[in-house]
mmCIF file of C-alpha atoms in Angstrom:
data_model
loop_
_atom_site.group_PDB
_atom_site.id
_atom_site.type_symbol
_atom_site.label_atom_id
_atom_site.label_comp_id
_atom_site.label_asym_id
_atom_site.label_seq_id
_atom_site.Cartn_x
_atom_site.Cartn_y
_atom_site.Cartn_z
ATOM 1 C CA MET O 1468 137.809 170.380 145.195
ATOM 2 C CA ASP O 1469 136.551 173.783 146.332
ATOM 3 C CA PHE O 1470 138.444 177.017 145.758
ATOM 4 C CA GLY O 1471 138.791 180.122 147.884
ATOM 5 C CA LEU O 1472 140.246 183.581 147.377
ATOM 6 C CA VAL O 1473 142.319 185.198 150.145
ATOM 7 C CA LEU O 1474 142.808 188.972 150.242
ATOM 8 C CA GLN O 1475 144.109 191.637 152.578
ATOM 9 C CA THR O 1476 141.545 194.314 153.419
ATOM 10 C CA ASP O 1477 143.555 197.209 152.050
ATOM 11 C CA PRO O 1478 141.535 200.295 151.186
ATOM 12 C CA PRO O 1479 139.474 200.879 149.245
ATOM 13 C CA ALA O 1480 137.113 198.233 150.561
ATOM 14 C CA SER O 1481 135.173 198.464 147.308
ATOM 15 C CA GLN O 1482 138.100 196.808 145.522
ATOM 16 C CA VAL O 1483 138.051 193.880 147.952
ATOM 17 C CA VAL O 1484 134.327 193.466 147.282
ATOM 18 C CA SER O 1485 134.892 193.727 143.522
ATOM 19 C CA LEU O 1486 137.577 191.029 143.546
ATOM 20 C CA MET O 1487 135.344 188.716 145.558
ATOM 21 C CA LYS O 1488 132.512 189.224 143.069
ATOM 22 C CA ARG O 1489 134.939 188.430 140.259
ATOM 23 C CA ALA O 1490 136.064 185.305 142.105
ATOM 24 C CA GLU O 1491 132.501 184.041 142.525
ATOM 25 C CA ARG O 1492 131.841 184.536 138.812
ATOM 26 C CA ASN O 1493 134.923 182.405 138.155
ATOM 27 C CA GLY O 1494 133.810 179.504 140.329
ATOM 28 C CA PHE O 1495 135.404 180.332 143.694
ATOM 29 C CA ARG O 1496 133.114 179.230 146.514
ATOM 30 C CA TYR O 1497 134.955 180.765 149.484
ATOM 31 C CA GLY O 1498 136.157 184.292 150.191
ATOM 32 C CA TRP O 1499 138.755 184.849 152.907
ATOM 33 C CA THR O 1500 140.614 187.852 154.283
ATOM 34 C CA PHE O 1501 143.423 188.540 156.696
ATOM 35 C CA ASP O 1502 142.349 189.831 160.126
ATOM 36 C CA SER O 1503 144.818 192.230 161.722
ATOM 37 C CA ALA O 1504 143.164 195.393 163.018
ATOM 38 C CA VAL O 1505 146.220 197.667 162.911
ATOM 39 C CA LEU O 1506 147.546 196.635 159.508
ATOM 40 C CA TRP O 1507 144.306 196.529 157.489
ATOM 41 C CA GLN O 1508 140.708 197.693 157.494
ATOM 42 C CA GLU O 1509 138.118 195.927 159.647
ATOM 43 C CA PRO O 1510 137.162 192.733 157.778
ATOM 44 C CA PHE O 1511 133.784 192.060 159.366
ATOM 45 C CA VAL O 1512 132.423 195.381 158.104
ATOM 46 C CA ILE O 1513 133.604 194.441 154.618
ATOM 47 C CA TYR O 1514 132.139 190.925 154.929
ATOM 48 C CA SER O 1515 128.670 192.419 155.065
ATOM 49 C CA GLN O 1516 129.239 194.064 151.688
ATOM 50 C CA ILE O 1517 130.809 190.936 150.179
ATOM 51 C CA LEU O 1518 127.843 188.838 151.296
ATOM 52 C CA ALA O 1519 125.394 191.409 149.960
ATOM 53 C CA ASN O 1520 127.121 191.439 146.570
ATOM 54 C CA THR O 1521 127.532 187.680 146.124
ATOM 55 C CA GLN O 1522 124.981 184.900 146.032
ATOM 56 C CA ARG O 1523 126.618 181.706 147.278
ATOM 57 C CA MET O 1524 130.083 182.542 148.542
ATOM 58 C CA THR O 1525 131.036 181.510 152.082
ATOM 59 C CA ILE O 1526 133.042 184.257 153.818
ATOM 60 C CA GLY O 1527 135.440 184.327 156.764
ATOM 61 C CA PRO O 1528 138.821 185.329 158.202
ATOM 62 C CA MET O 1529 142.073 183.532 157.483
ATOM 63 C CA VAL O 1530 142.534 183.842 160.342
ATOM 64 C CA THR O 1531 141.102 185.577 163.377
ATOM 65 C CA ASN O 1532 142.331 184.836 166.906
ATOM 66 C CA PRO O 1533 140.912 184.655 170.446
ATOM 67 C CA GLY O 1534 142.903 187.627 171.752
ATOM 68 C CA THR O 1535 141.995 190.758 169.807
ATOM 69 C CA ARG O 1536 138.206 190.259 170.016
ATOM 70 C CA THR O 1537 136.119 189.070 172.941
ATOM 71 C CA TRP O 1538 134.596 185.698 172.184
ATOM 72 C CA GLU O 1539 130.945 186.657 172.591
ATOM 73 C CA VAL O 1540 131.465 189.597 170.208
ATOM 74 C CA THR O 1541 133.094 187.320 167.631
ATOM 75 C CA ALA O 1542 130.229 184.830 167.914
ATOM 76 C CA SER O 1543 127.557 187.534 167.723
ATOM 77 C CA THR O 1544 129.207 189.123 164.685
ATOM 78 C CA PHE O 1545 129.234 185.856 162.759
ATOM 79 C CA ALA O 1546 125.683 185.073 163.848
ATOM 80 C CA THR O 1547 124.471 188.496 162.727
ATOM 81 C CA LEU O 1548 125.993 188.017 159.282
ATOM 82 C CA ASN O 1549 124.409 184.571 159.073
ATOM 83 C CA ASP O 1550 121.021 185.944 160.109
ATOM 84 C CA MET O 1551 121.240 188.641 157.428
ATOM 85 C CA TYR O 1552 122.577 186.539 154.554
ATOM 86 C CA GLY O 1553 121.978 182.892 155.425
ATOM 87 C CA ASN O 1554 124.549 180.620 157.020
ATOM 88 C CA ARG O 1555 127.372 181.685 154.717
ATOM 89 C CA THR O 1556 130.247 182.290 157.126
ATOM 90 C CA VAL O 1557 133.172 180.228 158.368
ATOM 91 C CA CYS O 1558 135.474 181.085 161.254
ATOM 92 C CA GLY O 1559 139.132 180.530 160.463
ATOM 93 C CA ILE O 1560 141.085 180.904 163.702
ATOM 94 C CA GLY O 1561 144.618 180.546 165.003
ATOM 95 C CA ARG O 1562 146.879 181.701 167.821
ATOM 96 C CA GLY O 1563 147.374 185.147 166.259
ATOM 97 C CA ASP O 1564 150.554 186.298 164.531
ATOM 98 C CA SER O 1565 150.443 189.795 163.053
ATOM 99 C CA ALA O 1566 147.267 190.834 164.885
ATOM 100 C CA MET O 1567 148.757 190.115 168.298
ATOM 101 C CA ARG O 1568 152.394 190.991 167.709
ATOM 102 C CA VAL O 1569 151.729 194.335 166.017
ATOM 103 C CA ALA O 1570 149.651 195.263 169.071
ATOM 104 C CA GLY O 1571 152.573 194.339 171.340
ATOM 105 C CA ARG O 1572 151.120 191.073 172.622
ATOM 106 C CA ALA O 1573 152.307 187.484 172.384
ATOM 107 C CA PRO O 1574 150.247 184.989 170.384
ATOM 108 C CA ASN O 1575 147.566 183.175 172.352
ATOM 109 C CA THR O 1576 148.293 179.879 174.057
ATOM 110 C CA LEU O 1577 146.922 176.706 172.547
ATOM 111 C CA ALA O 1578 144.870 176.144 175.699
ATOM 112 C CA ARG O 1579 143.143 179.494 175.214
ATOM 113 C CA LEU O 1580 142.647 178.807 171.522
ATOM 114 C CA GLY O 1581 141.074 175.432 172.203
ATOM 115 C CA GLU O 1582 138.656 176.929 174.707
ATOM 116 C CA ALA O 1583 137.767 179.738 172.305
ATOM 117 C CA ILE O 1584 136.953 177.328 169.477
ATOM 118 C CA ASP O 1585 134.311 175.616 171.594
ATOM 119 C CA VAL O 1586 132.881 178.829 173.037
ATOM 120 C CA ILE O 1587 132.653 180.772 169.765
ATOM 121 C CA ARG O 1588 131.027 177.856 167.938
ATOM 122 C CA ASP O 1589 128.539 177.176 170.736
ATOM 123 C CA LEU O 1590 127.522 180.809 171.135
ATOM 124 C CA ALA O 1591 127.256 181.421 167.376
ATOM 125 C CA GLU O 1592 125.018 178.375 166.996
ATOM 126 C CA GLY O 1593 122.724 179.445 169.845
ATOM 127 C CA ARG O 1594 123.994 177.182 172.612
ATOM 128 C CA GLU O 1595 125.077 178.179 176.092
ATOM 129 C CA ALA O 1596 128.800 178.491 176.781
ATOM 130 C CA GLU O 1597 130.895 179.589 179.733
ATOM 131 C CA VAL O 1598 132.839 182.830 179.253
ATOM 132 C CA ASP O 1599 135.154 183.954 182.053
ATOM 133 C CA GLY O 1600 133.319 181.705 184.479
ATOM 134 C CA LYS O 1601 129.862 182.953 183.543
ATOM 135 C CA PRO O 1602 127.319 181.003 181.478
ATOM 136 C CA LEU O 1603 126.192 182.950 178.416
ATOM 137 C CA ARG O 1604 123.761 182.342 175.575
ATOM 138 C CA ILE O 1605 122.794 184.684 172.748
ATOM 139 C CA PRO O 1606 118.974 184.423 172.865
ATOM 140 C CA TRP O 1607 118.083 185.708 169.413
ATOM 141 C CA ILE O 1608 120.069 183.117 167.461
ATOM 142 C CA LYS O 1609 117.901 180.542 165.698
ATOM 143 C CA ASP O 1610 119.304 177.765 163.491
ATOM 144 C CA GLY O 1611 122.808 179.258 163.622
ATOM 145 C CA LYS O 1612 125.655 177.449 161.910
ATOM 146 C CA LEU O 1613 129.343 178.300 162.226
ATOM 147 C CA PRO O 1614 132.070 175.838 161.212
ATOM 148 C CA VAL O 1615 135.366 176.674 162.894
ATOM 149 C CA TRP O 1616 138.559 175.833 160.998
ATOM 150 C CA MET O 1617 141.899 176.061 162.765
ATOM 151 C CA ALA O 1618 145.254 177.059 161.265
ATOM 152 C CA ALA O 1619 148.230 175.065 162.538
ATOM 153 C CA TYR O 1620 151.798 173.944 161.824
ATOM 154 C CA GLY O 1621 153.362 172.439 164.944
ATOM 155 C CA PRO O 1622 152.577 169.034 166.487
ATOM 156 C CA LYS O 1623 150.581 170.331 169.464
ATOM 157 C CA ALA O 1624 148.588 172.725 167.307
ATOM 158 C CA LEU O 1625 147.902 169.988 164.737
ATOM 159 C CA ALA O 1626 146.658 167.753 167.548
ATOM 160 C CA LEU O 1627 144.358 170.514 168.816
ATOM 161 C CA ALA O 1628 142.932 171.028 165.319
ATOM 162 C CA GLY O 1629 142.106 167.338 165.134
ATOM 163 C CA GLN O 1630 140.545 167.347 168.603
ATOM 164 C CA LYS O 1631 138.442 170.508 168.329
ATOM 165 C CA ALA O 1632 138.074 172.052 164.876
ATOM 166 C CA ASP O 1633 135.662 171.384 162.026
ATOM 167 C CA GLY O 1634 138.417 172.047 159.513
ATOM 168 C CA PHE O 1635 142.190 172.392 159.261
ATOM 169 C CA ILE O 1636 143.896 175.296 157.476
ATOM 170 C CA LEU O 1637 147.450 174.676 156.272
ATOM 171 C CA GLN O 1638 149.177 177.767 154.944
ATOM 172 C CA LEU O 1639 151.581 176.187 152.461
ATOM 173 C CA ALA O 1640 151.175 173.912 149.442
ATOM 174 C CA ASP O 1641 154.121 171.531 149.683
ATOM 175 C CA PRO O 1642 152.776 167.995 149.083
ATOM 176 C CA TYR O 1643 155.235 166.289 151.460
ATOM 177 C CA LEU O 1644 154.433 168.600 154.365
ATOM 178 C CA THR O 1645 150.737 168.573 153.516
ATOM 179 C CA GLU O 1646 150.626 164.796 153.759
ATOM 180 C CA TRP O 1647 152.563 164.804 157.052
ATOM 181 C CA MET O 1648 150.288 167.408 158.648
ATOM 182 C CA ILE O 1649 146.995 165.957 157.410
ATOM 183 C CA LYS O 1650 147.978 162.603 158.904
ATOM 184 C CA ALA O 1651 148.780 164.275 162.228
ATOM 185 C CA VAL O 1652 145.437 166.101 162.326
ATOM 186 C CA ARG O 1653 143.419 163.041 161.383
ATOM 187 C CA ARG O 1654 145.291 160.844 163.851
ATOM 188 C CA ALA O 1655 144.460 163.300 166.645
ATOM 189 C CA ALA O 1656 140.816 163.375 165.576
ATOM 190 C CA ALA O 1657 140.595 159.577 165.658
ATOM 191 C CA GLU O 1658 142.266 159.428 169.079
ATOM 192 C CA ALA O 1659 139.711 161.952 170.346
ATOM 193 C CA GLY O 1660 136.860 159.728 169.156
ATOM 194 C CA ARG O 1661 135.972 161.949 166.215
ATOM 195 C CA ASP O 1662 135.537 160.972 162.565
ATOM 196 C CA PRO O 1663 138.858 162.016 160.973
ATOM 197 C CA ASP O 1664 137.322 162.115 157.511
ATOM 198 C CA ALA O 1665 134.716 164.651 158.659
ATOM 199 C CA LEU O 1666 137.316 167.405 158.977
ATOM 200 C CA THR O 1667 137.565 169.771 156.028
ATOM 201 C CA ILE O 1668 141.152 170.204 154.835
ATOM 202 C CA CYS O 1669 142.040 173.592 153.364
ATOM 203 C CA VAL O 1670 145.448 174.375 151.873
ATOM 204 C CA ALA O 1671 146.155 178.087 151.343
ATOM 205 C CA ALA O 1672 149.087 179.514 149.384
ATOM 206 C CA PRO O 1673 149.935 182.113 146.744
ATOM 207 C CA ALA O 1674 149.202 181.197 143.144
ATOM 208 C CA TYR O 1675 150.650 183.006 140.130
ATOM 209 C CA VAL O 1676 149.759 181.885 136.624
ATOM 210 C CA GLY O 1677 152.315 182.604 133.890
ATOM 211 C CA ASP O 1678 155.475 181.448 132.165
ATOM 212 C CA ASP O 1679 157.924 183.900 133.784
ATOM 213 C CA LEU O 1680 158.933 181.859 136.835
ATOM 214 C CA ALA O 1681 161.538 184.336 138.052
ATOM 215 C CA HIS O 1682 158.965 187.110 138.183
ATOM 216 C CA ALA O 1683 156.362 184.839 139.789
ATOM 217 C CA ARG O 1684 158.823 183.808 142.494
ATOM 218 C CA ASP O 1685 159.665 187.413 143.314
ATOM 219 C CA GLN O 1686 155.968 188.236 143.520
ATOM 220 C CA CYS O 1687 155.327 185.385 145.970
ATOM 221 C CA ARG O 1688 158.548 185.238 148.007
ATOM 222 C CA TRP O 1689 156.846 187.158 150.815
ATOM 223 C CA PHE O 1690 154.890 184.005 151.645
ATOM 224 C CA GLY O 1691 158.006 182.108 152.707
ATOM 225 C CA GLY O 1692 158.778 184.975 155.064
ATOM 226 C CA MET O 1693 155.269 184.867 156.539
ATOM 227 C CA VAL O 1694 155.418 181.108 157.061
ATOM 228 C CA GLY O 1695 158.907 181.587 158.493
ATOM 229 C CA ASN O 1696 157.417 183.467 161.463
ATOM 230 C CA HIS O 1697 155.551 180.354 162.523
ATOM 231 C CA VAL O 1698 158.446 178.059 161.713
ATOM 232 C CA ALA O 1699 160.807 180.188 163.835
ATOM 233 C CA ASP O 1700 158.395 179.735 166.746
ATOM 234 C CA LEU O 1701 158.499 175.975 166.231
ATOM 235 C CA VAL O 1702 162.308 175.946 166.136
ATOM 236 C CA SER O 1703 162.500 177.934 169.373
ATOM 237 C CA ARG O 1704 160.056 175.533 171.010
ATOM 238 C CA TYR O 1705 161.256 172.175 169.693
ATOM 239 C CA GLY O 1706 164.812 172.817 168.475
ATOM 240 C CA GLU O 1707 166.335 172.712 164.999
ATOM 241 C CA HIS O 1708 166.482 168.944 164.688
ATOM 242 C CA SER O 1709 163.439 167.789 166.606
ATOM 243 C CA SER O 1710 161.771 164.610 165.425
ATOM 244 C CA MET O 1711 158.451 166.331 166.102
ATOM 245 C CA VAL O 1712 158.857 168.830 163.238
ATOM 246 C CA PRO O 1713 160.092 167.858 159.730
ATOM 247 C CA GLU O 1714 163.420 169.377 158.696
ATOM 248 C CA GLU O 1715 161.807 170.051 155.318
ATOM 249 C CA LEU O 1716 159.905 172.780 157.169
ATOM 250 C CA THR O 1717 162.564 174.150 159.515
ATOM 251 C CA GLU O 1718 165.784 174.084 157.496
ATOM 252 C CA TYR O 1719 165.198 177.242 155.475
ATOM 253 C CA VAL O 1720 164.754 179.624 158.440
ATOM 254 C CA LYS O 1721 168.347 179.245 159.675
ATOM 255 C CA THR O 1722 169.393 182.499 157.977
ATOM 256 C CA ARG O 1723 166.250 184.407 158.989
ATOM 257 C CA GLN O 1724 167.142 187.722 160.658
ATOM 258 C CA GLY O 1725 163.804 188.865 162.095
ATOM 259 C CA TYR O 1726 160.627 190.239 160.584
ATOM 260 C CA ASP O 1727 159.073 193.648 159.927
ATOM 261 C CA TYR O 1728 155.276 193.447 160.041
ATOM 262 C CA SER O 1729 154.844 196.711 158.145
ATOM 263 C CA HIS O 1730 155.508 194.628 154.994
ATOM 264 C CA HIS O 1731 153.494 191.597 156.127
ATOM 265 C CA GLY O 1732 151.997 189.633 153.246
ATOM 266 C CA ARG O 1733 153.246 192.062 150.611
ATOM 267 C CA THR O 1734 155.274 191.627 147.446
ATOM 268 C CA GLY O 1735 158.801 192.932 147.891
ATOM 269 C CA ASN O 1736 158.836 192.287 151.629
ATOM 270 C CA PRO O 1737 162.515 192.813 152.591
ATOM 271 C CA SER O 1738 162.092 190.418 155.518
ATOM 272 C CA ALA O 1739 161.697 187.569 153.018
ATOM 273 C CA ASP O 1740 165.094 187.932 151.336
ATOM 274 C CA PHE O 1741 166.316 184.776 153.101
ATOM 275 C CA VAL O 1742 163.691 182.628 151.333
ATOM 276 C CA PRO O 1743 165.273 180.570 148.506
ATOM 277 C CA ASP O 1744 163.612 179.832 145.178
ATOM 278 C CA GLU O 1745 163.196 176.192 146.163
ATOM 279 C CA ILE O 1746 160.934 177.123 149.083
ATOM 280 C CA VAL O 1747 158.871 179.489 146.943
ATOM 281 C CA ASP O 1748 158.361 176.700 144.411
ATOM 282 C CA ARG O 1749 157.452 174.172 147.080
ATOM 283 C CA PHE O 1750 155.132 176.376 149.131
ATOM 284 C CA CYS O 1751 153.359 178.169 146.249
ATOM 285 C CA LEU O 1752 151.717 177.347 142.918
ATOM 286 C CA LEU O 1753 153.594 178.928 140.012
ATOM 287 C CA GLY O 1754 153.797 178.515 136.253
ATOM 288 C CA PRO O 1755 151.324 177.822 133.449
ATOM 289 C CA PRO O 1756 147.871 176.406 134.194
ATOM 290 C CA GLU O 1757 149.069 172.842 133.615
ATOM 291 C CA ALA O 1758 151.564 173.149 136.498
ATOM 292 C CA HIS O 1759 148.843 174.353 138.850
ATOM 293 C CA ILE O 1760 146.513 171.550 137.809
ATOM 294 C CA GLU O 1761 149.191 168.907 138.340
ATOM 295 C CA LYS O 1762 150.039 170.102 141.844
ATOM 296 C CA LEU O 1763 146.402 170.571 142.827
ATOM 297 C CA ARG O 1764 145.573 167.038 141.723
ATOM 298 C CA ALA O 1765 148.399 165.782 143.922
ATOM 299 C CA LEU O 1766 147.048 167.785 146.866
ATOM 300 C CA ARG O 1767 143.525 166.536 146.233
ATOM 301 C CA ALA O 1768 144.816 162.953 146.292
ATOM 302 C CA LEU O 1769 146.228 163.652 149.769
ATOM 303 C CA GLY O 1770 142.783 164.637 151.021
ATOM 304 C CA VAL O 1771 142.728 168.398 150.436
ATOM 305 C CA ASP O 1772 139.147 169.633 150.076
ATOM 306 C CA GLN O 1773 139.846 173.280 149.283
ATOM 307 C CA PHE O 1774 142.672 175.300 147.803
ATOM 308 C CA ALA O 1775 142.588 178.952 148.845
ATOM 309 C CA VAL O 1776 144.542 181.324 146.589
ATOM 310 C CA TYR O 1777 146.541 184.049 148.307
ATOM 311 C CA ASP O 1778 146.094 186.767 145.702
ATOM 312 C CA MET O 1779 148.627 189.374 146.855
ATOM 313 C CA HIS O 1780 150.737 190.214 143.812
ATOM 314 C CA ASP O 1781 150.645 192.218 140.579
ATOM 315 C CA ALA O 1782 148.288 189.879 138.680
ATOM 316 C CA ARG O 1783 145.281 189.532 140.940
ATOM 317 C CA GLU O 1784 142.554 189.770 138.292
ATOM 318 C CA ALA O 1785 144.517 187.663 135.802
ATOM 319 C CA THR O 1786 145.011 184.918 138.391
ATOM 320 C CA ILE O 1787 141.323 184.841 139.305
ATOM 321 C CA ASP O 1788 140.363 184.666 135.620
ATOM 322 C CA ALA O 1789 142.939 181.984 134.785
ATOM 323 C CA TYR O 1790 141.688 179.836 137.637
ATOM 324 C CA GLY O 1791 138.134 180.317 136.460
ATOM 325 C CA SER O 1792 138.810 179.482 132.811
ATOM 326 C CA ASP O 1793 141.473 176.768 133.017
ATOM 327 C CA ILE O 1794 142.173 175.438 136.500
ATOM 328 C CA ILE O 1795 138.957 175.201 138.509
ATOM 329 C CA PRO O 1796 137.099 173.317 135.720
ATOM 330 C CA ALA O 1797 139.905 170.752 135.556
ATOM 331 C CA LEU O 1798 139.658 170.066 139.298
ATOM 332 C CA ARG O 1799 135.883 169.895 139.298
ATOM 333 C CA ASP O 1800 135.753 167.134 136.661
#
């Protein structure tokens, strides 16, 4: 199993770079950041520094979207980083939550997302693609490589990930839901004539190592609120008791009262006060190292190839170090 570190690009950027360097020293092979231009600093500028200060780490957004950046610019940016530092980038992409909504726009349609996945990958790897009805190719790209991993929750999005993406990003670590969604993605891949086992499966969630569970829950409760944004969209689209979406995912958002993006992804987010302890425990990894190892082994048995640690709490360095000393070695055996 691979491991990734997920950060917000809060200033100073030097601290983001420092934490990524620390993660690589501790055995993390992927470095991810949020991508929301209004809320945080520009990630692609910071990626250049992360790549320059690490040796092997693969870097990318978790996740970008096809609405806030034109597709040829996204492809050229990735290709430039790859040309400078070797093919060490990955494009995590989704419909766009905070990036689009904070800018006053609705998330992208799945049709637009599916088209963007093909175009961005083709352009970044040096092939011709059609953009707004015009064929384009970036002529200077040689031997480009850009895997595109798609984030998804709902049935149509899961199907699109299986049909189009090189990897699937699931932003929660509940084993039941993980199994359900991996099966949906792989089924869609097989139906599209693709090899379902060729897709990389990445689960991303907060991890907090320590014995004080009450404190760990409070530090990670924000994540249930963030996931709740996507779940609320699913409920509005499919209904509260749709057979297409598990009630294990939708039940907890019934008391949700809206969401303030100024606290997005942050400890103490008041918009997450509806999230019960049970959901925090199910969606996150909390407790001593042994608890993390047990849950990660269960996720690995379901087909998860990478666990990406959301490291937004008061023990960022300690979590990275604990994973490096106790948890990553146990999952690499």
